[in-house]
Amino acid sequence: MAGTRSLYCTTCGTDEQHRVLFKAEQVWLKGRILRKNVDEFVMCQAPGCRKLRTGHTKEPLADVLRIPEDL
Ligand SMILES: [Zn+2]
């Protein structure tokens, strides 16, 4: 699928498909981590996970953030 890539997820402990964030998810994340640009963030697509990471860093944030499902 376009826009997805296989990356290691520290929550799953395995390589999982990650996708870039939808607009509403980016807005939510910006409000949480107070960054202007969250384009580098991707989300684990394993069922029930939704853990965030960036393409370069497995644990980019001090707190583990998961995208809410009901944005
Ligand atoms: Zn995961």
Coordinates of C-alpha atoms and ligand atoms in Angstrom, one line a residue:
M1 CA 0.0 0.0 0.0
A2 CA 1.3 3.5 -0.8
G3 CA 2.5 5.5 2.1
T4 CA 3.2 2.5 4.3
R5 CA 6.5 0.9 5.2
S6 CA 7.8 -1.8 7.4
L7 CA 9.5 -0.5 10.5
Y8 CA 10.4 -1.9 14.0
C9 CA 7.7 -1.3 16.6
T10 CA 8.9 -1.3 20.2
T11 CA 5.4 -2.1 21.5
C12 CA 4.9 -5.0 19.2
G13 CA 8.5 -6.1 19.4
T14 CA 8.5 -6.9 15.7
D15 CA 8.6 -5.2 12.3
E16 CA 5.2 -3.9 11.5
Q17 CA 3.6 -1.8 8.7
H18 CA 3.5 1.9 9.6
R19 CA 1.6 4.6 7.8
V20 CA 1.8 8.4 7.7
L21 CA -0.8 10.2 9.8
F22 CA -4.1 11.5 8.6
K23 CA -4.7 15.2 8.9
A24 CA -6.8 14.9 12.1
E25 CA -4.2 12.7 13.7
Q26 CA -1.4 15.2 12.8
V27 CA -3.5 18.0 14.4
W28 CA -4.0 15.9 17.5
L29 CA -0.3 15.1 17.7
K30 CA 0.8 18.7 17.3
G31 CA -1.4 19.6 20.3
R32 CA 0.2 16.8 22.4
I33 CA 3.9 17.3 21.7
L34 CA 3.9 21.0 20.8
R35 CA 5.7 20.7 17.5
K36 CA 4.9 22.6 14.4
N37 CA 6.0 19.8 12.1
V38 CA 5.0 16.2 12.7
D39 CA 5.4 15.0 9.1
E40 CA 8.1 12.5 10.1
F41 CA 5.8 10.6 12.4
V42 CA 4.3 7.3 11.4
M43 CA 1.9 5.0 13.2
C44 CA 2.0 1.2 13.7
Q45 CA -0.8 -0.5 11.9
A46 CA -0.8 -3.7 13.9
P47 CA -4.3 -4.4 15.4
G48 CA -4.8 -2.4 18.6
C49 CA -1.3 -0.9 18.6
R50 CA -1.2 2.5 17.0
K51 CA 2.1 3.4 18.5
L52 CA 4.0 6.4 17.1
R53 CA 7.6 6.5 15.9
T54 CA 9.5 8.4 13.2
G55 CA 11.2 6.9 10.3
H56 CA 14.6 7.3 12.0
T57 CA 13.9 6.9 15.7
K58 CA 12.1 4.0 17.4
E59 CA 11.4 6.1 20.6
P60 CA 11.3 9.7 19.6
L61 CA 9.1 10.8 22.5
A62 CA 9.5 10.8 26.2
D63 CA 6.0 9.5 26.6
V64 CA 4.6 6.6 24.6
L65 CA 1.8 8.1 22.5
R66 CA -0.8 6.2 20.7
I67 CA -3.2 7.8 18.2
P68 CA -6.8 7.7 19.5
E69 CA -9.1 5.7 17.3
D70 CA -12.0 8.2 17.4
L71 CA -10.4 11.4 15.9
Ligands
ZN1 ZN 3.1 -1.8 17.1

